[in-house]
mmCIF file of C-alpha atoms in Angstrom:
data_model
loop_
_atom_site.group_PDB
_atom_site.id
_atom_site.type_symbol
_atom_site.label_atom_id
_atom_site.label_comp_id
_atom_site.label_asym_id
_atom_site.label_seq_id
_atom_site.Cartn_x
_atom_site.Cartn_y
_atom_site.Cartn_z
ATOM 1 C CA MET R 4 29.405 -38.386 -8.283
ATOM 2 C CA ALA R 5 29.868 -41.464 -10.605
ATOM 3 C CA VAL R 6 26.918 -43.309 -8.942
ATOM 4 C CA CYS R 7 24.655 -40.340 -9.247
ATOM 5 C CA VAL R 8 25.492 -39.813 -12.826
ATOM 6 C CA ASN R 9 24.859 -43.481 -13.620
ATOM 7 C CA VAL R 10 21.506 -43.524 -11.692
ATOM 8 C CA TYR R 11 20.390 -40.407 -13.529
ATOM 9 C CA THR R 12 21.242 -41.847 -16.880
ATOM 10 C CA VAL R 13 19.408 -45.087 -16.110
ATOM 11 C CA CYS R 14 16.311 -42.919 -15.159
ATOM 12 C CA VAL R 15 16.402 -40.930 -18.241
ATOM 13 C CA ALA R 16 16.700 -44.064 -20.371
ATOM 14 C CA ILE R 17 13.623 -45.539 -18.718
ATOM 15 C CA THR R 18 11.571 -42.375 -19.106
ATOM 16 C CA VAL R 19 12.499 -42.152 -22.804
ATOM 17 C CA CYS R 20 11.399 -45.805 -23.393
ATOM 18 C CA ILE R 21 8.149 -45.431 -21.659
ATOM 19 C CA SER R 22 7.590 -42.236 -23.484
ATOM 20 C CA LEU R 23 8.261 -44.064 -26.876
ATOM 21 C CA ILE R 24 6.036 -47.113 -26.058
ATOM 22 C CA SER R 25 3.114 -44.740 -25.329
ATOM 23 C CA GLY R 26 3.765 -42.925 -28.563
ATOM 24 C CA GLU R 27 4.622 -39.522 -26.929
ATOM 25 C CA LEU R 28 8.087 -38.084 -26.260
ATOM 26 C CA TYR R 29 8.338 -35.195 -23.676
ATOM 27 C CA LYS R 30 11.241 -33.068 -22.949
ATOM 28 C CA LYS R 31 11.729 -33.405 -19.105
ATOM 29 C CA ASP R 32 13.210 -30.932 -16.698
ATOM 30 C CA SER R 33 13.591 -31.167 -12.938
ATOM 31 C CA TYR R 34 10.027 -30.438 -12.089
ATOM 32 C CA ARG R 35 8.154 -31.053 -15.291
ATOM 33 C CA THR R 36 4.586 -32.283 -14.732
ATOM 34 C CA ILE R 37 3.170 -35.444 -16.415
ATOM 35 C CA LYS R 38 0.027 -35.182 -18.482
ATOM 36 C CA SER R 39 -3.033 -35.214 -16.274
ATOM 37 C CA PRO R 40 -6.879 -35.332 -16.952
ATOM 38 C CA TRP R 41 -7.520 -32.534 -14.523
ATOM 39 C CA ILE R 42 -5.534 -29.790 -16.555
ATOM 40 C CA PRO R 43 -6.035 -27.320 -17.986
ATOM 41 C CA LEU R 44 -7.250 -25.701 -14.712
ATOM 42 C CA VAL R 45 -8.627 -22.305 -13.563
ATOM 43 C CA LEU R 46 -9.196 -21.999 -9.825
ATOM 44 C CA THR R 47 -10.171 -18.797 -7.835
ATOM 45 C CA THR R 48 -11.305 -17.744 -4.411
ATOM 46 C CA TRP R 49 -14.875 -16.869 -4.010
ATOM 47 C CA GLY R 50 -17.877 -17.389 -6.245
ATOM 48 C CA TYR R 51 -16.521 -15.552 -9.342
ATOM 49 C CA ARG R 52 -18.184 -17.512 -12.099
ATOM 50 C CA ASP R 53 -17.817 -15.057 -14.902
ATOM 51 C CA ALA R 54 -14.249 -14.408 -14.014
ATOM 52 C CA VAL R 55 -13.342 -18.121 -14.120
ATOM 53 C CA LYS R 56 -15.266 -18.505 -17.512
ATOM 54 C CA ALA R 57 -13.158 -15.637 -18.972
ATOM 55 C CA GLY R 58 -9.800 -17.384 -17.792
ATOM 56 C CA TRP R 59 -11.218 -20.801 -19.192
ATOM 57 C CA ASN R 60 -12.078 -19.363 -22.464
ATOM 58 C CA VAL R 61 -8.493 -18.341 -22.766
ATOM 59 C CA ILE R 62 -6.823 -21.473 -21.476
ATOM 60 C CA LYS R 63 -9.061 -24.182 -23.162
ATOM 61 C CA ASN R 64 -7.736 -22.856 -26.548
ATOM 62 C CA GLY R 65 -4.266 -23.574 -25.729
ATOM 63 C CA ASN R 66 -3.176 -20.247 -24.451
ATOM 64 C CA SER R 67 -0.832 -19.892 -21.571
ATOM 65 C CA ALA R 68 -1.444 -20.090 -17.712
ATOM 66 C CA LEU R 69 -0.318 -16.462 -17.402
ATOM 67 C CA ASP R 70 -2.791 -15.369 -19.984
ATOM 68 C CA ALA R 71 -5.631 -17.069 -18.160
ATOM 69 C CA VAL R 72 -4.749 -15.684 -14.753
ATOM 70 C CA GLU R 73 -4.699 -12.221 -16.357
ATOM 71 C CA ALA R 74 -8.031 -12.811 -18.185
ATOM 72 C CA THR R 75 -9.562 -14.150 -14.884
ATOM 73 C CA GLY R 76 -8.292 -11.110 -12.817
ATOM 74 C CA HIS R 77 -9.147 -8.483 -15.606
ATOM 75 C CA SER R 78 -12.917 -9.866 -15.752
ATOM 76 C CA CYS R 79 -13.253 -9.388 -12.113
ATOM 77 C CA GLU R 80 -11.704 -5.883 -12.181
ATOM 78 C CA MET R 81 -14.046 -4.754 -14.884
ATOM 79 C CA ALA R 82 -17.117 -6.498 -13.268
ATOM 80 C CA GLN R 83 -16.257 -4.815 -9.916
ATOM 81 C CA CYS R 84 -16.608 -8.107 -8.096
ATOM 82 C CA ARG R 85 -18.513 -7.613 -4.892
ATOM 83 C CA HIS R 86 -17.246 -4.003 -5.066
ATOM 84 C CA THR R 87 -13.932 -5.461 -3.456
ATOM 85 C CA VAL R 88 -12.049 -5.928 -6.823
ATOM 86 C CA GLY R 89 -11.482 -3.209 -9.316
ATOM 87 C CA PHE R 90 -12.558 0.437 -9.416
ATOM 88 C CA GLY R 91 -15.313 1.936 -7.535
ATOM 89 C CA GLY R 92 -15.139 0.200 -4.305
ATOM 90 C CA SER R 93 -13.117 0.147 -0.911
ATOM 91 C CA PRO R 94 -12.291 3.913 -0.473
ATOM 92 C CA ASP R 95 -9.376 4.863 1.625
ATOM 93 C CA GLU R 96 -9.499 7.581 4.413
ATOM 94 C CA SER R 97 -9.297 10.177 1.722
ATOM 95 C CA GLY R 98 -12.114 8.682 -0.274
ATOM 96 C CA GLU R 99 -9.943 7.362 -3.096
ATOM 97 C CA THR R 100 -9.936 3.721 -4.560
ATOM 98 C CA THR R 101 -6.444 2.305 -5.176
ATOM 99 C CA LEU R 102 -5.734 -1.219 -6.423
ATOM 100 C CA ASP R 103 -3.286 -3.980 -5.640
ATOM 101 C CA ALA R 104 -2.425 -6.899 -7.937
ATOM 102 C CA VAL R 105 0.241 -9.543 -8.615
ATOM 103 C CA ILE R 106 0.942 -12.173 -11.207
ATOM 104 C CA MET R 107 3.541 -14.892 -11.120
ATOM 105 C CA ASP R 108 4.888 -17.294 -13.767
ATOM 106 C CA GLY R 109 5.682 -20.627 -12.213
ATOM 107 C CA ASN R 110 8.140 -21.628 -15.001
ATOM 108 C CA THR R 111 10.471 -18.767 -14.668
ATOM 109 C CA HIS R 112 9.655 -17.363 -11.135
ATOM 110 C CA ASN R 113 9.127 -14.071 -12.789
ATOM 111 C CA VAL R 114 6.773 -11.849 -10.943
ATOM 112 C CA GLY R 115 4.965 -8.599 -11.708
ATOM 113 C CA GLY R 116 3.046 -6.674 -9.082
ATOM 114 C CA VAL R 117 1.534 -3.128 -8.437
ATOM 115 C CA GLY R 118 0.720 -1.766 -5.140
ATOM 116 C CA GLY R 119 -1.638 1.205 -4.304
ATOM 117 C CA ILE R 120 -1.904 2.034 -8.069
ATOM 118 C CA ARG R 121 -3.924 5.122 -8.575
ATOM 119 C CA ARG R 122 -6.303 6.047 -11.456
ATOM 120 C CA ILE R 123 -5.838 2.906 -13.503
ATOM 121 C CA LYS R 124 -8.471 0.329 -13.820
ATOM 122 C CA GLN R 125 -6.608 -2.687 -15.136
ATOM 123 C CA ALA R 126 -4.401 -3.492 -12.168
ATOM 124 C CA ILE R 127 -3.468 -7.142 -12.973
ATOM 125 C CA SER R 128 -2.694 -6.136 -16.564
ATOM 126 C CA VAL R 129 -0.319 -3.534 -15.473
ATOM 127 C CA ALA R 130 1.141 -6.190 -13.240
ATOM 128 C CA ARG R 131 1.742 -8.318 -16.297
ATOM 129 C CA LYS R 132 3.498 -5.431 -17.892
ATOM 130 C CA VAL R 133 5.777 -5.205 -14.812
ATOM 131 C CA LEU R 134 6.512 -9.011 -15.392
ATOM 132 C CA ASP R 135 7.062 -8.761 -19.090
ATOM 133 C CA ASN R 136 8.605 -5.348 -19.721
ATOM 134 C CA THR R 137 10.805 -4.652 -16.556
ATOM 135 C CA ASP R 138 13.333 -6.486 -14.462
ATOM 136 C CA HIS R 139 11.327 -5.367 -11.298
ATOM 137 C CA SER R 140 8.752 -7.503 -9.375
ATOM 138 C CA LEU R 141 6.828 -4.418 -7.684
ATOM 139 C CA LEU R 142 5.793 -0.775 -8.687
ATOM 140 C CA VAL R 143 3.807 1.222 -6.250
ATOM 141 C CA GLY R 144 1.529 4.318 -5.993
ATOM 142 C CA ASP R 145 2.016 7.362 -8.517
ATOM 143 C CA ALA R 146 5.058 5.825 -9.995
ATOM 144 C CA ALA R 147 3.130 2.687 -10.971
ATOM 145 C CA THR R 148 0.535 4.917 -12.536
ATOM 146 C CA LYS R 149 3.088 6.722 -14.597
ATOM 147 C CA PHE R 150 4.546 3.396 -15.648
ATOM 148 C CA ALA R 151 1.002 2.174 -16.644
ATOM 149 C CA VAL R 152 0.334 5.169 -18.719
ATOM 150 C CA GLN R 153 3.807 4.566 -20.498
ATOM 151 C CA MET R 154 2.556 1.082 -21.357
ATOM 152 C CA GLY R 155 -0.671 2.453 -22.972
ATOM 153 C CA PHE R 156 -3.145 2.249 -20.190
ATOM 154 C CA LYS R 157 -5.688 5.065 -19.682
ATOM 155 C CA GLU R 158 -5.559 7.186 -16.549
ATOM 156 C CA GLU R 159 -9.099 7.710 -15.214
ATOM 157 C CA ASN R 160 -11.078 8.392 -11.930
ATOM 158 C CA LEU R 161 -11.681 5.223 -10.062
ATOM 159 C CA THR R 162 -14.379 6.800 -7.848
ATOM 160 C CA THR R 163 -18.010 5.889 -8.413
ATOM 161 C CA PRO R 164 -21.247 6.990 -6.736
ATOM 162 C CA TYR R 165 -21.083 3.782 -4.839
ATOM 163 C CA SER R 166 -17.578 4.206 -3.389
ATOM 164 C CA GLU R 167 -18.430 7.975 -2.883
ATOM 165 C CA ASN R 168 -21.366 7.113 -0.732
ATOM 166 C CA LEU R 169 -19.386 4.807 1.274
ATOM 167 C CA TRP R 170 -16.849 7.341 2.070
ATOM 168 C CA ASP R 171 -19.427 9.867 3.034
ATOM 169 C CA THR R 172 -21.380 7.537 5.374
ATOM 170 C CA TRP R 173 -17.946 6.742 7.020
ATOM 171 C CA GLY R 174 -17.274 10.298 7.658
ATOM 172 C CA LYS R 175 -20.678 10.977 9.189
ATOM 173 C CA ASN R 176 -19.930 8.048 11.446
ATOM 174 C CA LYS R 177 -16.884 9.530 13.003
ATOM 175 C CA CYS R 178 -14.598 7.820 10.590
ATOM 176 C CA GLN R 179 -15.542 4.260 11.859
ATOM 177 C CA PRO R 180 -14.073 1.700 11.404
ATOM 178 C CA ASN R 181 -10.584 3.141 11.737
ATOM 179 C CA PHE R 182 -7.156 1.507 11.498
ATOM 180 C CA ARG R 183 -5.063 3.912 13.554
ATOM 181 C CA GLU R 184 -3.764 3.443 16.992
ATOM 182 C CA ASN R 185 -1.624 5.118 19.467
ATOM 183 C CA VAL R 186 -2.530 8.533 18.184
ATOM 184 C CA LYS R 187 -4.563 11.473 19.317
ATOM 185 C CA PRO R 188 -7.180 12.717 19.015
ATOM 186 C CA ASP R 189 -8.765 9.386 19.815
ATOM 187 C CA PRO R 190 -9.345 7.624 16.573
ATOM 188 C CA ARG R 191 -12.562 5.842 18.018
ATOM 189 C CA LYS R 192 -14.189 9.168 18.106
ATOM 190 C CA SER R 193 -12.449 11.533 15.658
ATOM 191 C CA CYS R 194 -11.433 11.688 12.201
ATOM 192 C CA GLY R 195 -8.174 13.537 12.814
ATOM 193 C CA PRO R 196 -5.732 14.890 11.813
ATOM 194 C CA TYR R 197 -3.797 12.467 14.017
ATOM 195 C CA HIS R 198 -0.485 12.821 15.946
ATOM 196 C CA PRO R 199 1.416 9.979 17.675
ATOM 197 C CA ILE R 200 1.136 9.309 21.390
ATOM 198 C CA ASN R 201 4.708 8.944 22.607
ATOM 199 C CA GLY R 202 6.282 6.966 25.403
ATOM 200 C CA GLN R 203 4.409 5.022 28.086
ATOM 201 C CA GLN R 204 1.008 6.448 26.872
ATOM 202 C CA GLN R 205 1.030 3.968 23.951
ATOM 203 C CA GLN R 206 -1.680 1.729 25.303
ATOM 204 C CA GLN R 207 -4.454 2.705 23.056
ATOM 205 C CA ARG R 208 -5.945 -0.047 20.796
ATOM 206 C CA VAL R 209 -8.778 0.916 18.552
ATOM 207 C CA SER R 210 -9.861 -2.700 18.036
ATOM 208 C CA LYS R 211 -8.512 -6.129 17.499
ATOM 209 C CA ILE R 212 -6.644 -6.150 14.143
ATOM 210 C CA MET R 213 -9.231 -8.564 12.603
ATOM 211 C CA ASP R 214 -12.344 -6.520 13.572
ATOM 212 C CA ASN R 215 -14.091 -5.075 10.483
ATOM 213 C CA ILE R 216 -12.336 -7.617 8.210
ATOM 214 C CA ASP R 217 -15.219 -9.756 6.495
ATOM 215 C CA ALA R 218 -15.973 -10.887 2.842
ATOM 216 C CA ASP R 219 -17.501 -7.750 1.910
ATOM 217 C CA ASN R 220 -14.778 -5.526 3.210
ATOM 218 C CA HIS R 221 -11.727 -7.407 1.962
ATOM 219 C CA ASP R 222 -12.592 -9.885 -0.808
ATOM 220 C CA THR R 223 -9.632 -10.521 -2.980
ATOM 221 C CA ILE R 224 -9.905 -12.718 -6.082
ATOM 222 C CA GLY R 225 -6.976 -15.283 -5.909
ATOM 223 C CA ILE R 226 -6.281 -17.147 -9.006
ATOM 224 C CA VAL R 227 -4.357 -20.312 -9.951
ATOM 225 C CA ALA R 228 -4.133 -21.696 -13.492
ATOM 226 C CA ILE R 229 -2.409 -24.470 -15.167
ATOM 227 C CA ASP R 230 -2.278 -24.640 -18.940
ATOM 228 C CA SER R 231 -2.339 -27.715 -21.287
ATOM 229 C CA LYS R 232 1.591 -27.812 -21.343
ATOM 230 C CA GLY R 233 1.713 -28.073 -17.626
ATOM 231 C CA ASN R 234 2.852 -24.504 -16.967
ATOM 232 C CA ILE R 235 1.494 -23.012 -13.734
ATOM 233 C CA ALA R 236 0.839 -19.323 -12.950
ATOM 234 C CA SER R 237 -1.083 -17.705 -10.127
ATOM 235 C CA GLY R 238 -2.216 -14.080 -9.205
ATOM 236 C CA ALA R 239 -4.469 -11.866 -7.211
ATOM 237 C CA SER R 240 -6.298 -8.523 -7.563
ATOM 238 C CA THR R 241 -8.232 -6.334 -5.043
ATOM 239 C CA ASN R 242 -8.929 -2.839 -4.124
ATOM 240 C CA GLY R 243 -7.892 -3.389 -0.657
ATOM 241 C CA LEU R 244 -9.219 -2.751 2.763
ATOM 242 C CA THR R 245 -12.073 -0.413 3.023
ATOM 243 C CA TYR R 246 -11.157 2.868 4.834
ATOM 244 C CA LYS R 247 -7.621 1.958 4.851
ATOM 245 C CA ILE R 248 -4.871 4.554 5.650
ATOM 246 C CA PRO R 249 -3.761 6.013 2.261
ATOM 247 C CA GLY R 250 -0.746 4.307 1.086
ATOM 248 C CA ARG R 251 -1.439 0.930 2.609
ATOM 249 C CA VAL R 252 -0.457 -1.895 0.284
ATOM 250 C CA GLY R 253 -1.729 -5.515 1.201
ATOM 251 C CA ASP R 254 -0.752 -8.966 0.548
ATOM 252 C CA SER R 255 -2.312 -8.966 -3.000
ATOM 253 C CA ALA R 256 0.617 -7.129 -4.379
ATOM 254 C CA VAL R 257 3.197 -9.281 -2.968
ATOM 255 C CA ALA R 258 4.631 -12.676 -4.326
ATOM 256 C CA GLY R 259 4.341 -15.357 -1.800
ATOM 257 C CA ALA R 260 1.793 -13.618 0.217
ATOM 258 C CA GLY R 261 -1.087 -12.946 -2.171
ATOM 259 C CA ALA R 262 -0.144 -15.803 -4.787
ATOM 260 C CA TYR R 263 2.754 -18.143 -5.675
ATOM 261 C CA ALA R 264 3.515 -20.604 -8.267
ATOM 262 C CA GLU R 265 6.235 -23.309 -9.171
ATOM 263 C CA ASN R 266 6.129 -25.454 -12.190
ATOM 264 C CA GLY R 267 5.985 -29.108 -11.544
ATOM 265 C CA VAL R 268 4.936 -28.463 -7.838
ATOM 266 C CA GLY R 269 1.793 -26.283 -7.910
ATOM 267 C CA ALA R 270 0.260 -22.878 -6.962
ATOM 268 C CA ALA R 271 -1.539 -21.243 -4.326
ATOM 269 C CA ALA R 272 -3.491 -17.833 -3.741
ATOM 270 C CA CYS R 273 -5.048 -16.154 -0.719
ATOM 271 C CA THR R 274 -7.855 -13.796 0.442
ATOM 272 C CA GLY R 275 -8.524 -12.231 3.635
ATOM 273 C CA ASN R 276 -6.815 -10.025 6.110
ATOM 274 C CA GLY R 277 -3.738 -9.080 4.048
ATOM 275 C CA ASP R 278 -1.965 -7.107 6.957
ATOM 276 C CA VAL R 279 -1.762 -10.333 8.906
ATOM 277 C CA MET R 280 -1.436 -12.889 6.103
ATOM 278 C CA MET R 281 1.654 -11.030 4.399
ATOM 279 C CA ARG R 282 3.532 -11.512 7.495
ATOM 280 C CA PHE R 283 3.318 -15.314 6.935
ATOM 281 C CA LEU R 284 3.581 -15.694 3.073
ATOM 282 C CA PRO R 285 0.966 -18.467 3.154
ATOM 283 C CA SER R 286 0.914 -18.948 -0.618
ATOM 284 C CA HIS R 287 4.755 -19.677 -0.675
ATOM 285 C CA THR R 288 4.237 -21.896 2.399
ATOM 286 C CA ALA R 289 1.549 -24.000 0.673
ATOM 287 C CA VAL R 290 3.629 -24.417 -2.396
ATOM 288 C CA ILE R 291 6.729 -25.302 -0.520
ATOM 289 C CA LEU R 292 4.580 -27.871 1.620
ATOM 290 C CA MET R 293 3.333 -29.513 -1.572
ATOM 291 C CA LYS R 294 7.009 -29.712 -2.729
ATOM 292 C CA THR R 295 7.707 -31.787 0.208
ATOM 293 C CA GLY R 296 4.794 -34.201 -0.631
ATOM 294 C CA LEU R 297 1.851 -32.871 1.108
ATOM 295 C CA SER R 298 -1.491 -32.728 -0.926
ATOM 296 C CA PRO R 299 -2.906 -29.427 -1.923
ATOM 297 C CA GLN R 300 -5.605 -29.883 0.955
ATOM 298 C CA GLU R 301 -2.980 -30.638 3.474
ATOM 299 C CA ALA R 302 -0.747 -27.831 2.455
ATOM 300 C CA ALA R 303 -3.811 -25.343 2.454
ATOM 301 C CA GLU R 304 -4.619 -26.261 5.905
ATOM 302 C CA SER R 305 -1.218 -26.069 7.197
ATOM 303 C CA ALA R 306 -0.577 -22.697 5.713
ATOM 304 C CA ILE R 307 -3.692 -21.231 7.500
ATOM 305 C CA LYS R 308 -3.248 -22.980 10.731
ATOM 306 C CA ILE R 309 0.400 -21.418 10.987
ATOM 307 C CA ILE R 310 -1.397 -17.846 10.956
ATOM 308 C CA LYS R 311 -4.426 -18.757 13.292
ATOM 309 C CA LYS R 312 -1.884 -19.962 15.762
ATOM 310 C CA LYS R 313 -0.642 -16.524 16.249
ATOM 311 C CA TYR R 314 -3.907 -14.664 15.187
ATOM 312 C CA PRO R 315 -6.788 -16.906 16.215
ATOM 313 C CA ASP R 316 -9.365 -14.089 15.347
ATOM 314 C CA PHE R 317 -8.069 -13.365 11.742
ATOM 315 C CA MET R 318 -10.433 -14.173 8.902
ATOM 316 C CA GLY R 319 -8.876 -15.546 5.655
ATOM 317 C CA ALA R 320 -8.698 -18.514 3.253
ATOM 318 C CA ILE R 321 -6.326 -20.056 0.602
ATOM 319 C CA VAL R 322 -6.773 -22.118 -2.572
ATOM 320 C CA ALA R 323 -4.137 -24.469 -3.764
ATOM 321 C CA ALA R 324 -3.571 -26.877 -6.679
ATOM 322 C CA ASP R 325 -0.733 -29.405 -7.478
ATOM 323 C CA ALA R 326 0.897 -29.889 -10.843
ATOM 324 C CA LYS R 327 -1.536 -32.466 -11.789
ATOM 325 C CA GLY R 328 -4.667 -30.324 -11.032
ATOM 326 C CA ASN R 329 -5.582 -31.746 -7.790
ATOM 327 C CA ILE R 330 -7.149 -28.902 -5.715
ATOM 328 C CA GLY R 331 -7.387 -27.979 -2.060
ATOM 329 C CA THR R 332 -8.743 -25.066 0.120
ATOM 330 C CA TYR R 333 -8.885 -24.093 3.782
ATOM 331 C CA CYS R 334 -10.506 -21.072 5.404
ATOM 332 C CA HIS R 335 -11.021 -19.644 8.877
ATOM 333 C CA LEU R 336 -13.865 -17.762 10.518
ATOM 334 C CA TRP R 337 -15.896 -17.124 7.356
ATOM 335 C CA THR R 338 -19.447 -18.594 7.049
ATOM 336 C CA ASP R 339 -19.847 -18.000 3.320
ATOM 337 C CA PHE R 340 -16.576 -18.767 1.680
ATOM 338 C CA GLN R 341 -16.714 -20.238 -1.719
ATOM 339 C CA ILE R 342 -14.154 -21.521 -4.380
ATOM 340 C CA THR R 343 -14.856 -21.482 -8.261
ATOM 341 C CA TYR R 344 -12.969 -23.647 -10.719
ATOM 342 C CA MET R 345 -13.091 -25.350 -14.090
ATOM 343 C CA MET R 346 -11.155 -28.290 -15.667
ATOM 344 C CA PRO R 347 -11.651 -30.825 -18.434
ATOM 345 C CA GLY R 348 -14.689 -33.289 -17.869
ATOM 346 C CA LEU R 349 -16.819 -30.888 -16.030
ATOM 347 C CA PRO R 350 -20.180 -29.898 -17.683
ATOM 348 C CA ASP R 351 -19.941 -26.296 -16.394
ATOM 349 C CA ILE R 352 -17.849 -23.998 -14.125
ATOM 350 C CA GLN R 353 -18.195 -25.246 -10.562
ATOM 351 C CA VAL R 354 -18.954 -23.022 -7.499
ATOM 352 C CA LYS R 355 -18.350 -24.815 -4.177
ATOM 353 C CA ASN R 356 -19.198 -23.854 -0.663
ATOM 354 C CA VAL R 357 -16.424 -24.357 1.860
ATOM 355 C CA THR R 358 -16.909 -24.974 5.519
ATOM 356 C CA CYS R 359 -14.417 -22.953 7.528
ATOM 357 C CA SER R 360 -12.787 -23.673 10.841
ATOM 358 C CA MET R 361 -14.240 -21.656 13.606
ATOM 359 C CA ASN R 362 -11.859 -22.125 16.415
#
């Protein structure tokens, strides 16, 4: 113990001397990042330029990473990005649009999430209230709606003519695609009501679990932000899987699955087949791998490869950034995946095409 204490003391002394020579003195903690020319940073999945602009306008003026994540997600929710984020998209079997969102503070590891929230448009802002105003990490369904109303949010119908038309067309097509299995009547041919098939008759498979999951079906905005003080936050928002079974909650509500952040290390956020991805906690995996010394690119690739080893046909992607603002991304089986980001020194918000693995 004496040796460790002495070594630590020497290290602190050296750090202070260097800081004084450079004219700056920073308070250090175990994982505090150094100053970097690539922060502040706002990074998202998909080509959501306006959403990143909203987050950048917040963070470039010295506001927090948490504020930037919320602003980025809120922008996409109000714009109904590709009808896969926010109100008026991805109806469930009953025709209702429900929302999932999460936001995480990399400094405190505090988390706020909402799953299957009904009749509230601002899912990520309600998640922020869960983070700021409760000791909980996740609220769901009607109870989350009640909480939101208590916090001052307006309860309103999330159905639009667009989502209503989707649901009507789905019903006329014998409720296809359908995510039920081992039930009768046959969900490949019928809209139910369904009852379980018991015993050895449980051999029915409607489809591979990845069928019907593409960018326009399940297109989460995953968000990473680092502010000028080096604080890191992450988040995600989505209206979930189109035609999902009512009550289904995906990875975008779950810390470690949809998003994860740790100060001094980095953050990650995901998009894709949430039912598969939440089984592997890929955002958490990527951050832990960066903590061991992997680059954001190496960590992102490793996190997705772990999933595709078990589910080679799944579609999904991840973005990651380390504490210095270096970014990485990796995707599987999409042909149109993009990332969007902004950091100091760039003339404008960047939207980049990403080549995904195909096997």
